[in-house]
Amino acid sequence: MDRIPILKLGDFLLVTVQVDMHDRLAMNLQEDLTDKIVSAHARGVLIDISALDMVDSFIGRMLGNIASMSRILDAETVVVGMRPAVAITLVELGLSLPGVRTALNVERGMEMLRATISVYAAEYSEYHGDPF
Amino acid sequence: MAIRSESLPILSSEDVVTVRRRVRAMAIEQGLKLIDQTKIITATSELARNTFVFGGGGTVLLEALESGGRYGVRLTFEDRGPGIADLTLAMKDGYTTGGGLGLGLSGAKRLSNEFEIDSRLGEGTRVTITRWR
Amino acid sequence: MADQERILPELLSKHQTQILESWSAEQLRNRRPGKAGISEEDLRGQCRDFLNALQEASQDDPSDDLQSPIWERARDILTDISREQSKHGASPSDIATFVFSLKQILFQLLQTEIGKRPEVFAREIWTTTLILDRLGLFTTQVALKIREEVIARQQSEMLELSTPVVKLWDGVLALPLIGTLDSERTQVVMESLLEEIVRTGAGIAIIDITGVPTVDTLVAQHLLKTVAAARLMGAECIISGIRPQIAATIVHLGVDLGDVSTKATLADAFAIALRRNNLVVTRTTPAARRQSAE
């Protein structure tokens, strides 16, 4: 399998990483996601990595890239479900992913995205009237 | 003393995944805790990628160690690539020639109990890491 | 040495039954009254196994080098016996006596067999003494190792006991740390905190260090790493109860606490945690309570 499926849930995209990620797969995911954010008019992206047994600097960098690129495309990214051992190791490796938002699980991540987007919407309508 | 060993090729990014799996299996056999398993497979991933990307491919030797009641895993990554010109510089956080984050070598060192590197320009690079239970 | 006749192995096989009888009898006599101890049958079995191994090894190895593979079976059997006996409350000297008590029996037999040849007799006494002394010392080593294992196990149990992660409210965990933090304990504590965060789904964890007298660089770094790891998992850590001396140490050590939330007391940290969860605590009056009860 050379691509990780991306699911659309309303305004959000959900990616569940379930395989051992090799580098090309990670690159493909990065490309596919940015394409899909634009084509699906997504406002948020959830990346569930609870099945990953390690995150190295390459995958870490990919997560950071996805977060930055999606922000430019006006979508928020939340990485969810990182395991404790993976998190400790990533910190030890020297990566703390400062630009990436995180949540404990998909449900929390979803709440976080909804909250962020409704704040934006409220601010927008305050200045410009209701956008929707 | 090595009680078991195996050698694996690293010629593609799929091989990196295979090596990670084999290292995890050996770490479990040697009784490493989950956190230590995670540390050594993450270090493996960094070093195997270096072997493949910068060394133009190579091999890794996996050794299950037993020494005076201690159990561990030792990995030796070897390539015949261009070698590293300045080891001190290469070991620094954030130093990169390959467009990565420059955490490969320094990060792998932090994730291991023992770390050794030997590199000669034009001949290749050998990195050995050990993680004990 | 190799061409010299080896009396001991021959003696052991020739008088096997007799040695076994008097040795086990000796063991049973030596048993301390009041202690449960192992059964007579098991004791006899242990004696028999060990004598067999001793006979085989002394037959094959003229060097008496206990480290050589020839002695492996004898060592293994002795290890098992030591474990078994210490499980039944035997002290290291009891276990060593188990081996040493064989001396008298063997010496007597040597006396009967070769007593008339003083040179051979002296040599055999010496060899036998050497072997049994080494085996006796070996049991002491095993006993020490068993003790060390027990200590290590108790240490890890204590580590677990000393890391109580408690739930303060839905979604709020607290880790009250008490006592000196060394690097290893901090690591264990932090791992169990992160595990609890996953298990309970708590979004906020308060690490309270009111009961910690000092913090060194390594421990401070562990604390920071835990905060960073919790954030990667999607939870927030608040460090509370930093005493003035520790604050001074942290600044002095040049450890950057960065954007870690710190609060003076656990209560302050809890108030923050409630606010983050959109919860408020209000004071009520008896009248209002009665009203709401109606």
Coordinates of C-alpha atoms in Angstrom, one line a residue:
Chain A
M1 CA 0.0 0.0 0.0
D2 CA 1.5 3.3 -1.0
R3 CA -1.1 5.7 0.2
I4 CA -2.8 6.3 3.5
P5 CA -6.6 6.9 3.1
I6 CA -8.0 10.3 4.1
L7 CA -11.6 10.4 5.3
K8 CA -13.8 13.5 5.1
L9 CA -16.0 14.2 8.1
G10 CA -18.0 17.3 7.5
D11 CA -15.6 20.2 7.6
F12 CA -12.7 18.0 8.8
L13 CA -10.3 15.5 7.3
L14 CA -9.4 12.4 9.4
V15 CA -6.2 10.4 8.7
T16 CA -5.6 7.3 10.7
V17 CA -2.0 6.1 10.4
Q18 CA -2.1 2.3 10.8
V19 CA 1.0 1.0 9.0
D20 CA 4.7 1.2 9.6
M21 CA 5.4 4.4 7.8
H22 CA 8.3 4.4 5.4
D23 CA 9.6 7.7 4.2
R24 CA 7.9 7.7 0.8
L25 CA 4.5 6.9 2.4
A26 CA 5.0 9.9 4.7
M27 CA 5.9 12.2 1.8
N28 CA 2.8 11.0 -0.1
L29 CA 0.6 11.7 2.9
Q30 CA 1.9 15.2 3.1
E31 CA 1.1 15.8 -0.6
D32 CA -2.3 14.1 -0.5
L33 CA -3.4 16.0 2.6
T34 CA -2.6 19.5 1.2
D35 CA -4.4 18.6 -2.1
K36 CA -7.4 17.3 -0.2
I37 CA -7.6 20.4 2.2
V38 CA -8.0 22.5 -0.9
S39 CA -10.3 20.3 -2.9
A40 CA -12.6 19.5 0.1
H41 CA -12.5 23.0 1.6
A42 CA -11.5 21.4 4.9
R43 CA -11.3 23.6 7.9
G44 CA -9.5 21.1 10.1
V45 CA -7.3 18.0 9.9
L46 CA -7.0 15.3 12.5
I47 CA -4.1 12.9 12.3
D48 CA -4.5 9.9 14.5
I49 CA -1.1 8.3 15.3
S50 CA -2.2 6.1 18.2
A51 CA -1.2 3.0 16.2
L52 CA 2.4 4.3 15.6
D53 CA 5.0 2.6 17.8
M54 CA 7.6 5.3 17.0
V55 CA 7.9 8.7 15.6
D56 CA 11.4 9.6 14.3
S57 CA 12.7 12.9 13.1
F58 CA 11.4 12.3 9.5
I59 CA 7.8 11.6 10.6
G60 CA 8.1 14.4 13.2
R61 CA 9.2 16.8 10.4
M62 CA 6.3 15.6 8.3
L63 CA 3.8 16.3 11.1
G64 CA 5.3 19.8 11.5
N65 CA 5.1 20.5 7.8
I66 CA 1.5 19.4 7.5
A67 CA 0.6 21.7 10.4
S68 CA 2.3 24.7 8.9
M69 CA 1.0 24.1 5.3
S70 CA -2.5 23.5 6.5
R71 CA -2.4 26.7 8.5
I72 CA -1.5 28.6 5.3
L73 CA -4.4 26.9 3.6
D74 CA -6.7 28.1 6.5
A75 CA -7.1 24.7 8.1
E76 CA -6.1 23.7 11.7
T77 CA -4.2 20.5 12.2
V78 CA -4.4 18.4 15.4
V79 CA -2.2 15.4 16.0
V80 CA -4.0 12.9 18.3
G81 CA -3.2 9.8 20.3
M82 CA 0.6 9.8 20.6
R83 CA 1.6 7.1 22.9
P84 CA 3.6 7.9 26.1
A85 CA 6.7 6.0 25.1
V86 CA 6.7 7.6 21.7
A87 CA 6.3 11.0 23.2
I88 CA 9.1 10.5 25.7
T89 CA 11.4 9.2 22.9
L90 CA 10.6 12.1 20.6
V91 CA 11.4 14.6 23.3
E92 CA 14.7 12.7 24.0
L93 CA 15.4 12.8 20.3
G94 CA 15.2 16.6 20.5
L95 CA 11.8 17.2 18.9
S96 CA 9.0 18.9 20.7
L97 CA 7.0 19.9 17.6
P98 CA 6.2 23.4 18.9
G99 CA 3.9 24.3 16.0
V100 CA 1.8 21.2 16.2
R101 CA -1.4 21.1 18.2
T102 CA -2.2 17.9 20.0
A103 CA -5.0 16.1 21.7
L104 CA -5.4 12.8 23.7
N105 CA -7.8 11.2 21.2
V106 CA -9.9 11.8 18.1
E107 CA -12.9 13.0 20.2
R108 CA -10.9 15.6 22.0
G109 CA -9.2 16.6 18.8
M110 CA -12.6 17.1 17.2
E111 CA -13.8 19.3 20.1
M112 CA -10.6 21.3 19.9
L113 CA -11.1 21.9 16.1
R114 CA -14.8 22.9 16.6
A115 CA -13.9 25.3 19.4
T116 CA -11.1 27.0 17.3
I117 CA -13.2 27.3 14.2
S118 CA -16.2 28.7 16.0
V119 CA -14.0 31.3 17.6
Y120 CA -12.7 32.3 14.2
A121 CA -16.2 32.4 12.8
A122 CA -17.4 34.6 15.7
E123 CA -14.5 37.0 15.2
Y124 CA -15.1 37.0 11.4
S125 CA -18.8 37.8 11.8
E126 CA -18.1 40.5 14.3
Y127 CA -16.1 42.4 11.7
H128 CA -17.6 41.3 8.5
G129 CA -21.1 40.0 9.2
D130 CA -22.0 36.3 9.1
P131 CA -19.9 34.4 6.5
F132 CA -22.1 31.4 6.3
Chain B
M1 CA 29.0 -11.3 24.5
A2 CA 26.7 -11.7 21.5
I3 CA 24.3 -14.7 22.0
R4 CA 22.6 -14.2 18.7
S5 CA 23.1 -12.1 15.6
E6 CA 21.8 -11.4 12.2
S7 CA 22.7 -9.1 9.3
L8 CA 20.2 -7.2 7.2
P9 CA 20.6 -5.1 4.0
I10 CA 19.5 -1.4 4.0
L11 CA 19.0 -0.5 0.3
S12 CA 15.5 1.1 0.3
S13 CA 13.1 3.0 2.6
E14 CA 11.1 -0.3 2.9
D15 CA 14.3 -2.0 4.2
V16 CA 14.4 0.7 7.0
V17 CA 10.9 -0.5 8.1
T18 CA 12.0 -4.2 8.0
V19 CA 15.1 -3.4 10.1
R20 CA 12.9 -1.5 12.6
R21 CA 10.7 -4.5 13.0
R22 CA 13.5 -6.9 13.5
V23 CA 15.2 -4.7 16.0
R24 CA 11.9 -4.4 17.9
A25 CA 11.5 -8.2 17.9
M26 CA 15.1 -8.6 19.3
A27 CA 14.5 -5.9 21.9
I28 CA 11.4 -7.7 23.1
E29 CA 13.3 -11.0 23.2
Q30 CA 16.0 -9.4 25.3
G31 CA 13.4 -8.1 27.7
L32 CA 13.8 -4.4 27.1
K33 CA 11.0 -2.3 28.6
L34 CA 8.6 -0.6 26.2
I35 CA 10.2 2.8 26.6
D36 CA 13.7 1.3 25.8
Q37 CA 12.3 -0.6 22.9
T38 CA 10.8 2.6 21.5
K39 CA 14.1 4.4 22.0
I40 CA 16.2 1.8 20.2
I41 CA 13.8 1.5 17.3
T42 CA 13.7 5.2 16.9
A43 CA 17.5 5.4 16.9
T44 CA 17.5 2.5 14.4
S45 CA 15.2 4.5 12.1
E46 CA 17.5 7.5 12.2
L47 CA 20.7 5.5 11.6
A48 CA 19.2 3.2 8.9
R49 CA 17.9 6.3 7.0
N50 CA 21.4 7.8 7.2
T51 CA 22.9 4.6 5.8
F52 CA 20.4 4.5 3.0
V53 CA 20.3 8.3 2.1
F54 CA 23.9 9.4 2.8
G55 CA 25.8 6.2 2.6
G56 CA 24.1 5.0 -0.6
G57 CA 22.9 1.8 1.2
G58 CA 24.7 -0.7 3.4
T59 CA 24.0 -3.2 6.1
V60 CA 23.1 -3.5 9.7
L61 CA 24.3 -6.2 12.1
L62 CA 21.9 -6.9 15.0
E63 CA 23.4 -8.6 18.1
A64 CA 21.6 -9.8 21.1
L65 CA 24.0 -9.3 24.1
E66 CA 24.4 -10.9 27.4
S67 CA 27.1 -9.8 29.8
G68 CA 27.2 -10.6 33.5
G69 CA 23.4 -11.0 33.8
R70 CA 22.7 -7.8 31.7
Y71 CA 20.8 -8.1 28.5
G72 CA 21.0 -5.7 25.6
V73 CA 20.9 -5.1 21.9
R74 CA 23.8 -3.8 19.8
L75 CA 23.4 -2.5 16.3
T76 CA 26.2 -1.8 13.8
F77 CA 25.3 0.2 10.7
E78 CA 27.9 0.1 8.0
D79 CA 28.1 1.8 4.6
R80 CA 30.7 2.4 1.9
G81 CA 29.5 5.9 1.1
P82 CA 31.4 9.2 1.0
G83 CA 32.1 9.3 4.7
I84 CA 31.7 12.2 7.0
A85 CA 34.3 15.1 6.8
D86 CA 33.8 16.6 10.2
L87 CA 32.5 14.2 12.9
T88 CA 32.3 16.9 15.6
L89 CA 30.2 19.0 13.4
A90 CA 28.0 16.1 12.2
M91 CA 27.3 15.2 15.8
K92 CA 25.9 18.7 16.6
D93 CA 22.1 19.1 17.0
G94 CA 20.6 20.8 13.9
Y95 CA 23.6 20.3 11.6
T96 CA 22.5 18.8 8.3
T97 CA 23.8 18.3 4.8
G98 CA 20.8 16.4 3.6
G99 CA 18.0 18.9 4.2
G100 CA 16.7 17.0 7.3
L101 CA 16.4 18.3 10.8
G102 CA 20.0 17.3 11.7
L103 CA 18.9 15.2 14.6
G104 CA 19.8 11.8 13.2
L105 CA 23.3 11.2 14.7
S106 CA 23.0 13.4 17.9
G107 CA 19.4 12.1 18.5
A108 CA 20.5 8.4 18.1
K109 CA 23.3 9.0 20.5
R110 CA 20.9 10.4 23.1
L111 CA 18.6 7.4 22.7
S112 CA 21.4 4.9 23.2
N113 CA 23.4 3.8 26.2
E114 CA 26.6 3.4 24.2
F115 CA 27.4 5.1 20.9
E116 CA 30.5 4.8 18.7
I117 CA 31.1 6.3 15.3
D118 CA 33.9 5.7 12.8
S119 CA 34.0 7.4 9.5
R120 CA 36.6 7.8 6.8
L121 CA 36.3 10.1 3.8
G122 CA 35.8 8.2 0.6
E123 CA 35.6 4.9 2.5
G124 CA 32.4 4.8 4.5
T125 CA 30.9 5.1 7.9
R126 CA 30.2 2.7 10.7
V127 CA 28.0 3.6 13.7
T128 CA 27.5 1.2 16.6
I129 CA 24.8 1.7 19.3
T130 CA 23.9 -0.4 22.3
R131 CA 20.8 -0.3 24.5
W132 CA 20.8 -2.3 27.8
R133 CA 17.8 -3.6 29.6
Chain C
M1 CA 49.1 -34.0 37.2
A2 CA 47.1 -35.7 34.4
D3 CA 48.9 -39.0 34.7
Q4 CA 48.4 -39.1 38.5
E5 CA 45.6 -41.4 39.6
R6 CA 42.5 -39.5 40.6
I7 CA 41.2 -41.0 43.8
L8 CA 38.3 -38.7 44.5
P9 CA 36.0 -39.6 41.5
E10 CA 36.6 -43.2 42.1
L11 CA 35.8 -42.9 45.7
L12 CA 32.6 -41.0 44.9
S13 CA 31.3 -43.7 42.6
K14 CA 32.5 -46.6 44.7
H15 CA 31.0 -45.5 48.0
Q16 CA 28.1 -43.6 46.4
T17 CA 25.4 -45.1 48.6
Q18 CA 27.3 -44.8 51.8
I19 CA 28.3 -41.1 51.2
L20 CA 24.7 -40.2 50.3
E21 CA 23.4 -41.9 53.5
S22 CA 25.8 -40.3 55.9
W23 CA 25.7 -36.9 54.2
S24 CA 21.9 -36.7 54.1
A25 CA 21.8 -37.9 57.7
E26 CA 24.2 -35.1 58.6
Q27 CA 22.0 -32.6 56.9
L28 CA 18.9 -33.8 58.7
R29 CA 20.8 -33.6 62.0
N30 CA 22.0 -30.0 61.3
R31 CA 18.5 -28.8 60.5
R32 CA 17.5 -26.1 62.9
P33 CA 14.5 -27.1 65.0
G34 CA 11.4 -25.0 64.6
K35 CA 12.1 -24.1 60.9
A36 CA 9.9 -25.7 58.3
G37 CA 12.8 -26.5 56.0
I38 CA 12.5 -28.7 53.0
S39 CA 11.3 -32.2 53.2
E40 CA 13.6 -35.2 53.9
E41 CA 12.8 -36.6 50.5
D42 CA 13.7 -33.4 48.7
L43 CA 16.9 -33.1 50.7
R44 CA 18.0 -36.6 49.8
G45 CA 17.3 -35.9 46.1
Q46 CA 19.4 -32.7 46.2
C47 CA 22.3 -34.5 47.9
R48 CA 22.1 -37.3 45.2
D49 CA 22.0 -34.9 42.3
F50 CA 24.9 -32.9 43.6
L51 CA 27.0 -36.0 44.3
N52 CA 26.4 -37.3 40.8
A53 CA 27.5 -34.0 39.3
L54 CA 30.5 -33.8 41.5
Q55 CA 31.6 -37.3 40.5
E56 CA 31.2 -36.6 36.8
A57 CA 33.0 -33.2 36.9
S58 CA 35.9 -34.4 39.1
Q59 CA 36.3 -37.3 36.7
D60 CA 36.5 -35.1 33.6
D61 CA 38.4 -32.1 34.9
P62 CA 41.9 -32.6 36.3
S63 CA 42.3 -28.8 36.7
D64 CA 39.5 -28.4 39.3
D65 CA 38.7 -25.1 37.5
L66 CA 35.1 -24.4 38.6
Q67 CA 34.6 -21.9 35.8
S68 CA 35.2 -24.5 33.1
P69 CA 32.1 -25.9 31.2
I70 CA 32.7 -29.4 32.8
W71 CA 31.6 -28.0 36.1
E72 CA 28.5 -26.3 34.7
R73 CA 26.1 -29.1 35.7
A74 CA 27.5 -29.1 39.3
R75 CA 27.2 -25.3 39.4
D76 CA 23.6 -25.4 38.1
I77 CA 22.6 -28.0 40.6
L78 CA 24.2 -26.1 43.4
T79 CA 22.4 -22.9 42.2
D80 CA 19.1 -24.7 42.3
I81 CA 19.8 -26.1 45.7
S82 CA 20.8 -22.7 47.1
R83 CA 17.6 -21.1 45.7
E84 CA 15.4 -23.9 47.1
Q85 CA 17.0 -23.8 50.5
S86 CA 17.0 -20.0 50.8
K87 CA 13.4 -20.0 49.8
H88 CA 12.9 -22.2 52.9
G89 CA 14.7 -19.7 55.1
A90 CA 18.2 -21.1 55.0
S91 CA 20.9 -18.5 55.6
P92 CA 24.0 -18.2 53.3
S93 CA 26.1 -19.9 56.0
D94 CA 23.5 -22.8 56.2
I95 CA 23.8 -23.3 52.5
A96 CA 27.6 -23.2 52.5
T97 CA 27.6 -25.7 55.4
F98 CA 25.6 -27.9 53.2
V99 CA 28.7 -28.3 51.0
F100 CA 31.3 -28.1 53.7
S101 CA 29.7 -30.9 55.7
L102 CA 30.7 -33.2 52.9
K103 CA 34.4 -32.8 53.9
Q104 CA 34.4 -34.9 57.0
I105 CA 32.7 -37.8 55.3
L106 CA 35.0 -37.7 52.3
F107 CA 38.1 -37.3 54.5
Q108 CA 37.2 -40.3 56.6
L109 CA 36.7 -42.4 53.4
L110 CA 40.1 -41.2 52.0
Q111 CA 41.7 -42.1 55.3
T112 CA 40.3 -45.7 55.1
E113 CA 41.2 -46.0 51.4
I114 CA 44.6 -44.4 51.1
G115 CA 45.6 -43.6 54.7
K116 CA 48.6 -45.8 54.3
R117 CA 50.1 -43.8 51.5
P118 CA 50.7 -40.4 53.2
E119 CA 51.8 -38.5 50.1
V120 CA 48.8 -39.5 48.1
F121 CA 46.6 -39.0 51.1
A122 CA 47.9 -35.5 51.6
R123 CA 47.4 -34.6 48.0
E124 CA 43.9 -35.9 47.8
I125 CA 42.9 -34.1 51.0
W126 CA 44.2 -30.9 49.5
T127 CA 42.4 -31.4 46.2
T128 CA 39.2 -32.3 47.9
T129 CA 39.4 -29.3 50.2
L130 CA 40.0 -27.0 47.3
I131 CA 37.0 -28.3 45.4
L132 CA 34.6 -28.2 48.3
D133 CA 35.8 -24.8 49.4
R134 CA 35.3 -23.4 46.0
L135 CA 31.9 -24.9 45.7
G136 CA 31.0 -23.6 49.2
L137 CA 32.1 -20.1 48.2
F138 CA 30.0 -20.5 45.1
T139 CA 26.9 -21.1 47.1
T140 CA 27.6 -17.9 49.0
Q141 CA 27.8 -16.0 45.7
V142 CA 24.5 -17.5 44.7
A143 CA 23.0 -16.5 48.0
L144 CA 24.2 -13.0 47.6
K145 CA 22.8 -12.8 44.1
I146 CA 19.4 -14.0 45.4
R147 CA 19.5 -11.3 48.1
E148 CA 20.4 -8.7 45.4
E149 CA 17.4 -9.9 43.3
V150 CA 15.1 -9.5 46.3
I151 CA 16.5 -6.0 47.0
A152 CA 16.1 -5.0 43.4
R153 CA 12.5 -6.3 43.3
Q154 CA 11.7 -4.5 46.5
Q155 CA 13.2 -1.3 45.2
S156 CA 11.1 -1.4 42.1
E157 CA 8.0 -2.2 44.2
M158 CA 8.8 0.8 46.4
L159 CA 9.2 3.0 43.3
E160 CA 5.7 2.0 42.2
L161 CA 4.3 2.6 45.7
S162 CA 5.9 6.0 45.8
T163 CA 4.2 7.2 42.6
P164 CA 0.6 7.7 43.5
V165 CA -1.1 9.4 40.6
V166 CA -4.4 10.6 41.9
K167 CA -7.5 12.0 40.3
L168 CA -8.6 15.4 41.6
W169 CA -11.6 15.8 39.3
D170 CA -12.8 14.5 36.0
G171 CA -10.0 15.2 33.6
V172 CA -7.6 16.5 36.3
L173 CA -4.8 14.3 37.6
A174 CA -2.3 15.1 40.4
L175 CA 1.1 13.7 41.2
P176 CA 2.2 14.7 44.6
L177 CA 5.9 14.0 44.8
I178 CA 7.5 13.5 48.2
G179 CA 11.1 12.9 49.1
T180 CA 14.3 13.2 47.2
L181 CA 14.0 12.7 43.5
D182 CA 16.9 10.9 41.8
S183 CA 17.1 10.5 38.1
E184 CA 15.7 7.0 38.0
R185 CA 12.8 7.6 40.3
T186 CA 11.8 10.7 38.4
Q187 CA 11.8 8.7 35.2
V188 CA 9.6 6.0 36.6
V189 CA 7.3 8.5 38.2
M190 CA 7.0 10.4 34.9
E191 CA 6.3 7.3 32.9
S192 CA 3.5 6.3 35.2
L193 CA 2.0 9.8 35.1
L194 CA 1.9 9.7 31.2
E195 CA 0.4 6.2 31.3
E196 CA -2.3 7.4 33.7
I197 CA -3.0 10.4 31.4
V198 CA -3.7 7.9 28.5
R199 CA -5.7 5.6 30.7
T200 CA -8.0 8.2 32.2
G201 CA -8.1 10.6 29.3
A202 CA -7.2 13.5 31.6
G203 CA -6.3 16.7 29.8
I204 CA -4.5 18.3 32.8
A205 CA -1.9 16.9 35.1
I206 CA -0.6 18.7 38.2
I207 CA 2.9 17.8 39.3
D208 CA 3.2 19.0 42.9
I209 CA 6.8 19.2 44.3
T210 CA 6.0 20.7 47.7
G211 CA 7.4 17.7 49.4
V212 CA 10.7 17.7 47.4
P213 CA 13.6 19.2 49.3
T214 CA 16.0 19.7 46.4
V215 CA 16.1 19.5 42.6
D216 CA 19.2 19.0 40.6
T217 CA 19.8 19.7 36.9
L218 CA 19.0 16.2 35.8
V219 CA 15.7 16.0 37.7
A220 CA 14.7 19.5 36.5
Q221 CA 15.4 18.3 33.0
H222 CA 13.3 15.2 33.5
L223 CA 10.4 17.3 34.8
L224 CA 10.7 19.5 31.7
K225 CA 10.8 16.5 29.4
T226 CA 7.7 15.1 31.0
V227 CA 5.9 18.4 30.4
A228 CA 7.0 18.3 26.8
A229 CA 6.0 14.7 26.4
A230 CA 2.6 15.2 27.9
R231 CA 2.1 18.1 25.5
L232 CA 2.9 15.9 22.6
M233 CA 0.3 13.5 23.8
G234 CA -2.3 16.3 24.1
A235 CA -2.3 17.0 27.8
E236 CA -1.1 19.9 29.8
C237 CA 1.1 19.8 32.9
I238 CA 1.2 22.3 35.6
I239 CA 4.1 22.3 38.1
S240 CA 3.0 23.4 41.6
G241 CA 4.7 23.8 45.0
I242 CA 8.0 25.1 43.8
R243 CA 9.8 26.3 47.0
P244 CA 11.9 29.4 46.9
Q245 CA 15.1 27.4 47.2
I246 CA 14.2 25.3 44.2
A247 CA 13.2 28.3 42.2
A248 CA 16.6 29.7 42.9
T249 CA 18.3 26.4 42.0
I250 CA 16.4 26.2 38.7
V251 CA 17.4 29.8 37.8
H252 CA 21.0 29.2 39.0
L253 CA 21.3 26.0 37.0
G254 CA 20.2 27.8 33.9
V255 CA 17.3 25.4 33.3
D256 CA 14.8 27.1 31.0
L257 CA 11.3 26.4 32.3
G258 CA 10.1 28.0 29.1
D259 CA 6.4 28.2 28.8
V260 CA 5.7 25.6 31.5
S261 CA 2.8 26.7 33.8
T262 CA 4.0 27.0 37.3
K263 CA 1.9 27.8 40.4
A264 CA 2.9 28.4 44.0
T265 CA 0.5 25.9 45.5
L266 CA -1.5 22.8 44.5
A267 CA -4.7 24.7 45.2
D268 CA -3.7 27.5 42.7
A269 CA -2.9 24.8 40.1
F270 CA -6.2 23.1 40.8
A271 CA -8.1 26.4 40.4
I272 CA -6.4 26.8 37.0
A273 CA -7.3 23.3 36.0
L274 CA -11.0 23.9 36.9
R275 CA -11.0 27.1 34.9
R276 CA -9.5 25.3 31.8
N277 CA -12.3 22.8 32.1
N278 CA -14.9 25.6 32.3
L279 CA -15.8 24.7 35.9
V280 CA -16.4 27.2 38.8
V281 CA -16.5 26.7 42.5
T282 CA -19.1 28.9 44.3
R283 CA -19.7 29.5 48.0
T284 CA -23.2 28.8 49.1
T285 CA -25.2 29.6 52.3
P286 CA -27.3 27.3 54.4
A287 CA -30.5 29.1 53.2
A288 CA -29.6 28.6 49.6
R289 CA -28.8 24.9 50.2
R290 CA -32.2 24.4 51.8
Q291 CA -33.9 26.2 48.9
S292 CA -32.2 24.0 46.3
A293 CA -33.1 20.9 48.3
E294 CA -36.8 21.8 48.2

